[in-house]
Amino acid sequence: MYREHVHANPGSSKGQTPPPTGKSKSTTASGSTPFEDLSRTFNVGSSSKPLSRQHGGSSTSIYRQLDFYILFCINKRSQIQHTQIQTRKHINNDADFMTTLRSEYRRLRGLARYYLSPFIFSHCSFVKYTRFYVNELAHIGPSLPTDSSYVYSPRPPGPHDDPPISPHEFHRRFYSNHCNPCGRGEALDRIPKRLKPFQVNLHINGREDMWGLQVELRPSFLRILIWQIVITAGGWVFMAWWLSRGKADLQSAAVPITIILSALIALWVPLSEAMK
């Protein structure tokens, strides 16, 4: 599909074909991979060239020509929930990708945790996983892929490109409803994408390493405040009702709210962990 363009030697006669320099890399017998042809055509893997090329002043992204797959995971208590986002057919710029990311995040989180949990989306970290059971992934740690089946830019990353997208930028892009400028994929360029789908639902002998995005959560002050008000509301209502009866016994009126606050302090940490 992707052919290597060979230019004739200026000193040779017109129309003369230069001698072959080795085995053709367009054949499978040569041992080359689709990624090698991709790298040669689009300069993938070079830190000095982006994953796009210019045609008459307009940028043609690589994602409009090939299918790529991004692993997207969220740690839900003792299990890693995951999905994969395909980038070419409907997603070829940052705005479309972030829209899909928000939708998949809401689906993986579940409606109850998405709306009621005191923890909300912060950013995505770039993580290495290993598949050890069918449809089961284990978190290894922060890492960028060195496998040739993954594409991202710049590669290798520079001193300020690890992670490729900072937590602050990822947070801003995720919660932004607009892109500036629209139609560009500069953030998508920097996210590791695989040339083939992730086979996490099939039984394959041995372990398989994978790289993808993992959701990182942060506590929301507003949601924590709302939970505190809801949990302690009964104690405050009882105190107001007791005092409204004309009894000046503040100590007795404060017994329920004191018990609630004491229990809340002891149970808030395990409760919040269960709601992540």
PDB file of C-alpha atoms in Angstrom:
ATOM      1  CA  MET A   1       0.000   0.000   0.000  1.00  0.00           C
ATOM      2  CA  TYR A   2       2.812   2.352   0.900  1.00  0.00           C
ATOM      3  CA  ARG A   3       5.598   2.388  -1.715  1.00  0.00           C
ATOM      4  CA  GLU A   4       9.113   3.602  -1.257  1.00  0.00           C
ATOM      5  CA  HIS A   5       9.879   6.432  -3.699  1.00  0.00           C
ATOM      6  CA  VAL A   6      13.313   6.041  -5.328  1.00  0.00           C
ATOM      7  CA  HIS A   7      14.844   8.995  -7.165  1.00  0.00           C
ATOM      8  CA  ALA A   8      17.151   8.407 -10.111  1.00  0.00           C
ATOM      9  CA  ASN A   9      20.816   9.371  -9.860  1.00  0.00           C
ATOM     10  CA  PRO A  10      21.307  12.808 -11.481  1.00  0.00           C
ATOM     11  CA  GLY A  11      24.306  11.438 -13.385  1.00  0.00           C
ATOM     12  CA  SER A  12      22.451   8.486 -14.885  1.00  0.00           C
ATOM     13  CA  SER A  13      20.729   8.523 -18.239  1.00  0.00           C
ATOM     14  CA  LYS A  14      17.085   9.567 -18.416  1.00  0.00           C
ATOM     15  CA  GLY A  15      14.665   6.774 -17.696  1.00  0.00           C
ATOM     16  CA  GLN A  16      17.336   4.438 -16.335  1.00  0.00           C
ATOM     17  CA  THR A  17      16.192   2.501 -13.279  1.00  0.00           C
ATOM     18  CA  PRO A  18      18.744   2.385 -10.472  1.00  0.00           C
ATOM     19  CA  PRO A  19      19.819  -1.071  -9.364  1.00  0.00           C
ATOM     20  CA  PRO A  20      18.006  -2.576  -6.387  1.00  0.00           C
ATOM     21  CA  THR A  21      19.703  -2.084  -3.066  1.00  0.00           C
ATOM     22  CA  GLY A  22      18.204  -5.070  -1.283  1.00  0.00           C
ATOM     23  CA  LYS A  23      15.040  -7.026  -0.750  1.00  0.00           C
ATOM     24  CA  SER A  24      11.778  -5.268  -1.388  1.00  0.00           C
ATOM     25  CA  LYS A  25      10.105  -4.195   1.852  1.00  0.00           C
ATOM     26  CA  SER A  26       6.645  -4.327   0.358  1.00  0.00           C
ATOM     27  CA  THR A  27       6.600  -8.123   0.433  1.00  0.00           C
ATOM     28  CA  THR A  28       5.856 -10.179   3.487  1.00  0.00           C
ATOM     29  CA  ALA A  29       8.744 -12.514   2.667  1.00  0.00           C
ATOM     30  CA  SER A  30      11.178  -9.753   3.454  1.00  0.00           C
ATOM     31  CA  GLY A  31      10.192  -9.857   7.108  1.00  0.00           C
ATOM     32  CA  SER A  32       9.158  -6.207   7.201  1.00  0.00           C
ATOM     33  CA  THR A  33       6.147  -5.140   9.212  1.00  0.00           C
ATOM     34  CA  PRO A  34       3.381  -2.709   8.205  1.00  0.00           C
ATOM     35  CA  PHE A  35       4.809  -0.331  10.792  1.00  0.00           C
ATOM     36  CA  GLU A  36       8.160  -0.183   8.930  1.00  0.00           C
ATOM     37  CA  ASP A  37       6.403   0.850   5.722  1.00  0.00           C
ATOM     38  CA  LEU A  38       4.333   3.296   7.751  1.00  0.00           C
ATOM     39  CA  SER A  39       7.446   4.739   9.364  1.00  0.00           C
ATOM     40  CA  ARG A  40       9.166   5.172   6.022  1.00  0.00           C
ATOM     41  CA  THR A  41       6.191   6.918   4.451  1.00  0.00           C
ATOM     42  CA  PHE A  42       5.082   9.169   7.315  1.00  0.00           C
ATOM     43  CA  ASN A  43       8.396   9.552   9.177  1.00  0.00           C
ATOM     44  CA  VAL A  44       6.914   7.800  12.212  1.00  0.00           C
ATOM     45  CA  GLY A  45       9.378   7.472  15.054  1.00  0.00           C
ATOM     46  CA  SER A  46      11.271  10.636  14.252  1.00  0.00           C
ATOM     47  CA  SER A  47      11.269  13.227  16.991  1.00  0.00           C
ATOM     48  CA  SER A  48      11.821  16.005  14.471  1.00  0.00           C
ATOM     49  CA  LYS A  49       8.778  15.276  12.244  1.00  0.00           C
ATOM     50  CA  PRO A  50       5.107  15.222  13.256  1.00  0.00           C
ATOM     51  CA  LEU A  51       2.730  12.418  12.274  1.00  0.00           C
ATOM     52  CA  SER A  52       1.260  14.444   9.442  1.00  0.00           C
ATOM     53  CA  ARG A  53       2.381  15.748   6.072  1.00  0.00           C
ATOM     54  CA  GLN A  54       1.552  18.845   4.129  1.00  0.00           C
ATOM     55  CA  HIS A  55      -0.325  18.778   0.819  1.00  0.00           C
ATOM     56  CA  GLY A  56      -0.854  22.165  -0.771  1.00  0.00           C
ATOM     57  CA  GLY A  57      -0.843  23.950   2.574  1.00  0.00           C
ATOM     58  CA  SER A  58      -3.414  21.683   4.261  1.00  0.00           C
ATOM     59  CA  SER A  59      -2.493  19.125   6.909  1.00  0.00           C
ATOM     60  CA  THR A  60      -3.485  15.534   6.107  1.00  0.00           C
ATOM     61  CA  SER A  61      -3.420  13.524   9.305  1.00  0.00           C
ATOM     62  CA  ILE A  62      -2.208   9.962   9.361  1.00  0.00           C
ATOM     63  CA  TYR A  63      -5.393   9.007  11.226  1.00  0.00           C
ATOM     64  CA  ARG A  64      -7.533   9.700   8.164  1.00  0.00           C
ATOM     65  CA  GLN A  65      -5.699   6.939   6.293  1.00  0.00           C
ATOM     66  CA  LEU A  66      -5.100   4.125   8.794  1.00  0.00           C
ATOM     67  CA  ASP A  67      -6.996   2.528  11.665  1.00  0.00           C
ATOM     68  CA  PHE A  68      -5.438   2.914  15.111  1.00  0.00           C
ATOM     69  CA  TYR A  69      -6.597   1.719  18.507  1.00  0.00           C
ATOM     70  CA  ILE A  70      -6.195   3.398  21.908  1.00  0.00           C
ATOM     71  CA  LEU A  71      -6.580   1.360  25.094  1.00  0.00           C
ATOM     72  CA  PHE A  72      -8.639   3.264  27.682  1.00  0.00           C
ATOM     73  CA  CYS A  73      -8.849   1.950  31.257  1.00  0.00           C
ATOM     74  CA  ILE A  74     -10.241   2.887  34.640  1.00  0.00           C
ATOM     75  CA  ASN A  75      -9.420   1.215  37.946  1.00  0.00           C
ATOM     76  CA  LYS A  76     -12.748   0.207  39.485  1.00  0.00           C
ATOM     77  CA  ARG A  77     -11.985  -1.138  42.958  1.00  0.00           C
ATOM     78  CA  SER A  78     -10.195  -4.488  42.420  1.00  0.00           C
ATOM     79  CA  GLN A  79     -10.705  -4.719  38.651  1.00  0.00           C
ATOM     80  CA  ILE A  80      -9.532  -2.653  35.701  1.00  0.00           C
ATOM     81  CA  GLN A  81     -12.414  -1.790  33.391  1.00  0.00           C
ATOM     82  CA  HIS A  82     -11.235  -1.189  29.838  1.00  0.00           C
ATOM     83  CA  THR A  83     -12.290  -0.469  26.288  1.00  0.00           C
ATOM     84  CA  GLN A  84     -10.563   0.539  23.069  1.00  0.00           C
ATOM     85  CA  ILE A  85     -11.177   3.616  20.976  1.00  0.00           C
ATOM     86  CA  GLN A  86     -10.782   3.336  17.224  1.00  0.00           C
ATOM     87  CA  THR A  87      -9.436   6.527  15.646  1.00  0.00           C
ATOM     88  CA  ARG A  88     -10.009   6.836  11.934  1.00  0.00           C
ATOM     89  CA  LYS A  89     -13.616   6.320  10.912  1.00  0.00           C
ATOM     90  CA  HIS A  90     -15.214   8.846  13.235  1.00  0.00           C
ATOM     91  CA  ILE A  91     -12.304  10.231  15.260  1.00  0.00           C
ATOM     92  CA  ASN A  92      -9.502  12.086  13.532  1.00  0.00           C
ATOM     93  CA  ASN A  93      -9.056  15.253  15.585  1.00  0.00           C
ATOM     94  CA  ASP A  94      -8.731  16.303  19.209  1.00  0.00           C
ATOM     95  CA  ALA A  95     -12.327  17.512  19.621  1.00  0.00           C
ATOM     96  CA  ASP A  96     -13.853  14.235  18.389  1.00  0.00           C
ATOM     97  CA  PHE A  97     -11.419  12.196  20.470  1.00  0.00           C
ATOM     98  CA  MET A  98     -12.208  14.060  23.698  1.00  0.00           C
ATOM     99  CA  THR A  99     -15.945  13.756  23.027  1.00  0.00           C
ATOM    100  CA  THR A 100     -15.563   9.987  22.668  1.00  0.00           C
ATOM    101  CA  LEU A 101     -13.297   9.854  25.728  1.00  0.00           C
ATOM    102  CA  ARG A 102     -15.942  11.586  27.863  1.00  0.00           C
ATOM    103  CA  SER A 103     -18.605   9.184  26.618  1.00  0.00           C
ATOM    104  CA  GLU A 104     -16.480   6.091  27.313  1.00  0.00           C
ATOM    105  CA  TYR A 105     -15.495   7.430  30.737  1.00  0.00           C
ATOM    106  CA  ARG A 106     -19.151   7.859  31.682  1.00  0.00           C
ATOM    107  CA  ARG A 107     -19.955   4.341  30.451  1.00  0.00           C
ATOM    108  CA  LEU A 108     -17.048   2.664  32.280  1.00  0.00           C
ATOM    109  CA  ARG A 109     -17.711   4.551  35.492  1.00  0.00           C
ATOM    110  CA  GLY A 110     -21.391   3.698  35.616  1.00  0.00           C
ATOM    111  CA  LEU A 111     -24.152   6.229  36.179  1.00  0.00           C
ATOM    112  CA  ALA A 112     -24.180   5.912  39.987  1.00  0.00           C
ATOM    113  CA  ARG A 113     -20.472   6.605  40.421  1.00  0.00           C
ATOM    114  CA  TYR A 114     -20.420   9.159  37.618  1.00  0.00           C
ATOM    115  CA  TYR A 115     -23.045  11.361  39.270  1.00  0.00           C
ATOM    116  CA  LEU A 116     -22.753  10.491  42.991  1.00  0.00           C
ATOM    117  CA  SER A 117     -19.096   9.705  43.668  1.00  0.00           C
ATOM    118  CA  PRO A 118     -17.092  12.412  45.496  1.00  0.00           C
ATOM    119  CA  PHE A 119     -14.275  11.666  43.032  1.00  0.00           C
ATOM    120  CA  ILE A 120     -14.256  13.091  39.509  1.00  0.00           C
ATOM    121  CA  PHE A 121     -12.013  12.876  36.460  1.00  0.00           C
ATOM    122  CA  SER A 122      -8.637  14.564  36.839  1.00  0.00           C
ATOM    123  CA  HIS A 123      -6.502  13.425  33.868  1.00  0.00           C
ATOM    124  CA  CYS A 124      -5.188  10.332  32.112  1.00  0.00           C
ATOM    125  CA  SER A 125      -1.795   8.805  32.773  1.00  0.00           C
ATOM    126  CA  PHE A 126       0.188   6.758  30.239  1.00  0.00           C
ATOM    127  CA  VAL A 127       0.448   3.255  31.659  1.00  0.00           C
ATOM    128  CA  LYS A 128       1.757  -0.198  30.802  1.00  0.00           C
ATOM    129  CA  TYR A 129      -0.536  -3.188  31.428  1.00  0.00           C
ATOM    130  CA  THR A 130      -0.200  -6.921  31.074  1.00  0.00           C
ATOM    131  CA  ARG A 131      -3.016  -9.318  30.191  1.00  0.00           C
ATOM    132  CA  PHE A 132      -2.968 -12.384  32.439  1.00  0.00           C
ATOM    133  CA  TYR A 133      -6.508 -13.794  32.056  1.00  0.00           C
ATOM    134  CA  VAL A 134      -9.123 -13.432  29.363  1.00  0.00           C
ATOM    135  CA  ASN A 135     -10.387  -9.858  29.645  1.00  0.00           C
ATOM    136  CA  GLU A 136      -8.216  -9.194  32.727  1.00  0.00           C
ATOM    137  CA  LEU A 137      -5.481  -6.555  32.841  1.00  0.00           C
ATOM    138  CA  ALA A 138      -2.885  -5.836  35.519  1.00  0.00           C
ATOM    139  CA  HIS A 139      -1.417  -2.388  36.102  1.00  0.00           C
ATOM    140  CA  ILE A 140       2.387  -2.384  35.713  1.00  0.00           C
ATOM    141  CA  GLY A 141       3.252   1.301  35.986  1.00  0.00           C
ATOM    142  CA  PRO A 142       3.771   4.556  34.077  1.00  0.00           C
ATOM    143  CA  SER A 143       5.455   3.818  30.770  1.00  0.00           C
ATOM    144  CA  LEU A 144       5.545   4.636  27.060  1.00  0.00           C
ATOM    145  CA  PRO A 145       5.605   1.822  24.478  1.00  0.00           C
ATOM    146  CA  THR A 146       8.789   0.764  22.745  1.00  0.00           C
ATOM    147  CA  ASP A 147       6.946  -1.817  20.653  1.00  0.00           C
ATOM    148  CA  SER A 148       7.012  -1.041  16.922  1.00  0.00           C
ATOM    149  CA  SER A 149       3.255  -1.653  16.636  1.00  0.00           C
ATOM    150  CA  TYR A 150       2.558   1.593  18.517  1.00  0.00           C
ATOM    151  CA  VAL A 151       2.626   5.040  16.938  1.00  0.00           C
ATOM    152  CA  TYR A 152       3.024   8.380  18.702  1.00  0.00           C
ATOM    153  CA  SER A 153       5.050  11.555  18.337  1.00  0.00           C
ATOM    154  CA  PRO A 154       7.648  12.618  19.298  1.00  0.00           C
ATOM    155  CA  ARG A 155       9.386   9.261  19.477  1.00  0.00           C
ATOM    156  CA  PRO A 156      11.632   8.811  21.300  1.00  0.00           C
ATOM    157  CA  PRO A 157      10.183  11.380  23.717  1.00  0.00           C
ATOM    158  CA  GLY A 158      12.268  14.396  24.595  1.00  0.00           C
ATOM    159  CA  PRO A 159      13.170  15.444  28.144  1.00  0.00           C
ATOM    160  CA  HIS A 160       9.871  17.346  28.480  1.00  0.00           C
ATOM    161  CA  ASP A 161       7.666  14.851  26.603  1.00  0.00           C
ATOM    162  CA  ASP A 162       7.192  12.219  29.303  1.00  0.00           C
ATOM    163  CA  PRO A 163       4.283  12.175  29.861  1.00  0.00           C
ATOM    164  CA  PRO A 164       3.401  13.256  26.299  1.00  0.00           C
ATOM    165  CA  ILE A 165       0.453  15.304  27.612  1.00  0.00           C
ATOM    166  CA  SER A 166       0.727  16.948  31.011  1.00  0.00           C
ATOM    167  CA  PRO A 167      -2.018  16.392  33.639  1.00  0.00           C
ATOM    168  CA  HIS A 168      -2.975  20.066  33.431  1.00  0.00           C
ATOM    169  CA  GLU A 169      -3.395  19.970  29.638  1.00  0.00           C
ATOM    170  CA  PHE A 170      -5.320  16.693  29.737  1.00  0.00           C
ATOM    171  CA  HIS A 171      -7.672  18.103  32.377  1.00  0.00           C
ATOM    172  CA  ARG A 172      -8.304  21.263  30.361  1.00  0.00           C
ATOM    173  CA  ARG A 173      -8.915  19.375  27.119  1.00  0.00           C
ATOM    174  CA  PHE A 174     -11.267  16.880  28.789  1.00  0.00           C
ATOM    175  CA  TYR A 175     -13.534  19.537  30.327  1.00  0.00           C
ATOM    176  CA  SER A 176     -13.403  21.924  27.364  1.00  0.00           C
ATOM    177  CA  ASN A 177     -16.434  21.969  25.063  1.00  0.00           C
ATOM    178  CA  HIS A 178     -14.533  23.583  22.222  1.00  0.00           C
ATOM    179  CA  CYS A 179     -11.216  23.141  20.463  1.00  0.00           C
ATOM    180  CA  ASN A 180      -8.857  25.904  19.415  1.00  0.00           C
ATOM    181  CA  PRO A 181      -8.213  25.576  16.553  1.00  0.00           C
ATOM    182  CA  CYS A 182     -10.765  22.968  15.502  1.00  0.00           C
ATOM    183  CA  GLY A 183      -9.898  20.072  13.213  1.00  0.00           C
ATOM    184  CA  ARG A 184      -6.368  19.586  14.529  1.00  0.00           C
ATOM    185  CA  GLY A 185      -5.005  16.451  16.138  1.00  0.00           C
ATOM    186  CA  GLU A 186      -1.896  17.648  17.951  1.00  0.00           C
ATOM    187  CA  ALA A 187      -2.926  15.964  21.201  1.00  0.00           C
ATOM    188  CA  LEU A 188      -4.012  12.813  19.375  1.00  0.00           C
ATOM    189  CA  ASP A 189      -0.592  12.719  17.713  1.00  0.00           C
ATOM    190  CA  ARG A 190       1.069  12.400  21.125  1.00  0.00           C
ATOM    191  CA  ILE A 191      -1.089   9.538  22.463  1.00  0.00           C
ATOM    192  CA  PRO A 192       0.276   6.015  21.834  1.00  0.00           C
ATOM    193  CA  LYS A 193      -1.935   4.186  19.338  1.00  0.00           C
ATOM    194  CA  ARG A 194      -1.702   0.577  18.195  1.00  0.00           C
ATOM    195  CA  LEU A 195      -1.866  -0.553  14.590  1.00  0.00           C
ATOM    196  CA  LYS A 196      -4.069  -3.543  15.423  1.00  0.00           C
ATOM    197  CA  PRO A 197      -6.967  -4.096  17.849  1.00  0.00           C
ATOM    198  CA  PHE A 198      -6.320  -5.193  21.422  1.00  0.00           C
ATOM    199  CA  GLN A 199      -7.276  -8.860  21.721  1.00  0.00           C
ATOM    200  CA  VAL A 200      -8.233  -8.767  25.395  1.00  0.00           C
ATOM    201  CA  ASN A 201     -11.306 -10.990  25.033  1.00  0.00           C
ATOM    202  CA  LEU A 202      -9.487 -13.946  23.486  1.00  0.00           C
ATOM    203  CA  HIS A 203      -7.516 -16.697  25.172  1.00  0.00           C
ATOM    204  CA  ILE A 204      -3.922 -16.348  23.976  1.00  0.00           C
ATOM    205  CA  ASN A 205      -1.123 -18.404  25.476  1.00  0.00           C
ATOM    206  CA  GLY A 206       1.249 -16.397  27.605  1.00  0.00           C
ATOM    207  CA  ARG A 207       1.108 -12.854  28.919  1.00  0.00           C
ATOM    208  CA  GLU A 208       0.784  -9.864  26.629  1.00  0.00           C
ATOM    209  CA  ASP A 209       1.991  -6.342  27.384  1.00  0.00           C
ATOM    210  CA  MET A 210      -0.193  -3.413  26.375  1.00  0.00           C
ATOM    211  CA  TRP A 211       0.065   0.354  26.689  1.00  0.00           C
ATOM    212  CA  GLY A 212      -2.825   2.753  27.078  1.00  0.00           C
ATOM    213  CA  LEU A 213      -4.518   5.532  29.028  1.00  0.00           C
ATOM    214  CA  GLN A 214      -5.608   5.171  32.634  1.00  0.00           C
ATOM    215  CA  VAL A 215      -8.095   7.504  34.304  1.00  0.00           C
ATOM    216  CA  GLU A 216      -6.841   9.327  37.381  1.00  0.00           C
ATOM    217  CA  LEU A 217      -9.460  10.667  39.803  1.00  0.00           C
ATOM    218  CA  ARG A 218      -9.407  13.570  42.243  1.00  0.00           C
ATOM    219  CA  PRO A 219     -11.761  14.527  45.105  1.00  0.00           C
ATOM    220  CA  SER A 220     -14.338  17.203  44.329  1.00  0.00           C
ATOM    221  CA  PHE A 221     -14.761  19.770  47.126  1.00  0.00           C
ATOM    222  CA  LEU A 222     -18.323  20.547  46.027  1.00  0.00           C
ATOM    223  CA  ARG A 223     -19.413  16.911  45.995  1.00  0.00           C
ATOM    224  CA  ILE A 224     -17.793  16.215  49.375  1.00  0.00           C
ATOM    225  CA  LEU A 225     -19.580  19.244  50.818  1.00  0.00           C
ATOM    226  CA  ILE A 226     -22.927  18.024  49.444  1.00  0.00           C
ATOM    227  CA  TRP A 227     -22.350  14.551  50.899  1.00  0.00           C
ATOM    228  CA  GLN A 228     -21.499  16.057  54.289  1.00  0.00           C
ATOM    229  CA  ILE A 229     -24.714  18.095  54.290  1.00  0.00           C
ATOM    230  CA  VAL A 230     -26.846  15.123  53.240  1.00  0.00           C
ATOM    231  CA  ILE A 231     -25.340  12.760  55.833  1.00  0.00           C
ATOM    232  CA  THR A 232     -25.554  15.206  58.736  1.00  0.00           C
ATOM    233  CA  ALA A 233     -28.907  16.759  57.773  1.00  0.00           C
ATOM    234  CA  GLY A 234     -30.883  14.485  60.092  1.00  0.00           C
ATOM    235  CA  GLY A 235     -28.800  15.471  63.125  1.00  0.00           C
ATOM    236  CA  TRP A 236     -29.185  19.184  62.447  1.00  0.00           C
ATOM    237  CA  VAL A 237     -32.937  18.826  61.903  1.00  0.00           C
ATOM    238  CA  PHE A 238     -33.295  16.952  65.217  1.00  0.00           C
ATOM    239  CA  MET A 239     -31.294  19.665  67.021  1.00  0.00           C
ATOM    240  CA  ALA A 240     -33.494  22.439  65.590  1.00  0.00           C
ATOM    241  CA  TRP A 241     -36.673  20.518  66.446  1.00  0.00           C
ATOM    242  CA  TRP A 242     -35.502  19.827  70.030  1.00  0.00           C
ATOM    243  CA  LEU A 243     -34.600  23.447  70.694  1.00  0.00           C
ATOM    244  CA  SER A 244     -37.840  24.701  69.085  1.00  0.00           C
ATOM    245  CA  ARG A 245     -39.820  22.913  71.812  1.00  0.00           C
ATOM    246  CA  GLY A 246     -38.563  25.470  74.292  1.00  0.00           C
ATOM    247  CA  LYS A 247     -36.042  23.188  75.930  1.00  0.00           C
ATOM    248  CA  ALA A 248     -32.717  24.867  76.580  1.00  0.00           C
ATOM    249  CA  ASP A 249     -30.923  21.531  76.818  1.00  0.00           C
ATOM    250  CA  LEU A 250     -28.341  22.026  74.057  1.00  0.00           C
ATOM    251  CA  GLN A 251     -26.292  19.041  75.199  1.00  0.00           C
ATOM    252  CA  SER A 252     -29.165  16.606  74.665  1.00  0.00           C
ATOM    253  CA  ALA A 253     -30.057  18.241  71.338  1.00  0.00           C
ATOM    254  CA  ALA A 254     -26.496  17.792  70.062  1.00  0.00           C
ATOM    255  CA  VAL A 255     -26.240  14.074  70.860  1.00  0.00           C
ATOM    256  CA  PRO A 256     -27.432  12.806  67.413  1.00  0.00           C
ATOM    257  CA  ILE A 257     -25.233  15.181  65.395  1.00  0.00           C
ATOM    258  CA  THR A 258     -22.240  14.347  67.593  1.00  0.00           C
ATOM    259  CA  ILE A 259     -22.700  10.631  66.951  1.00  0.00           C
ATOM    260  CA  ILE A 260     -23.115  11.223  63.203  1.00  0.00           C
ATOM    261  CA  LEU A 261     -19.976  13.369  62.960  1.00  0.00           C
ATOM    262  CA  SER A 262     -17.921  10.854  64.952  1.00  0.00           C
ATOM    263  CA  ALA A 263     -19.043   7.970  62.748  1.00  0.00           C
ATOM    264  CA  LEU A 264     -18.491  10.035  59.610  1.00  0.00           C
ATOM    265  CA  ILE A 265     -14.876  10.744  60.514  1.00  0.00           C
ATOM    266  CA  ALA A 266     -14.201   7.060  61.095  1.00  0.00           C
ATOM    267  CA  LEU A 267     -16.036   5.809  58.000  1.00  0.00           C
ATOM    268  CA  TRP A 268     -15.261   8.541  55.468  1.00  0.00           C
ATOM    269  CA  VAL A 269     -11.963   7.066  54.218  1.00  0.00           C
ATOM    270  CA  PRO A 270     -13.229   3.501  53.532  1.00  0.00           C
ATOM    271  CA  LEU A 271     -16.517   4.915  52.208  1.00  0.00           C
ATOM    272  CA  SER A 272     -14.734   7.210  49.775  1.00  0.00           C
ATOM    273  CA  GLU A 273     -12.485   4.372  48.572  1.00  0.00           C
ATOM    274  CA  ALA A 274     -15.545   2.229  47.846  1.00  0.00           C
ATOM    275  CA  MET A 275     -17.100   5.062  45.815  1.00  0.00           C
ATOM    276  CA  LYS A 276     -14.141   5.581  43.509  1.00  0.00           C
TER     277      LYS A 276
END
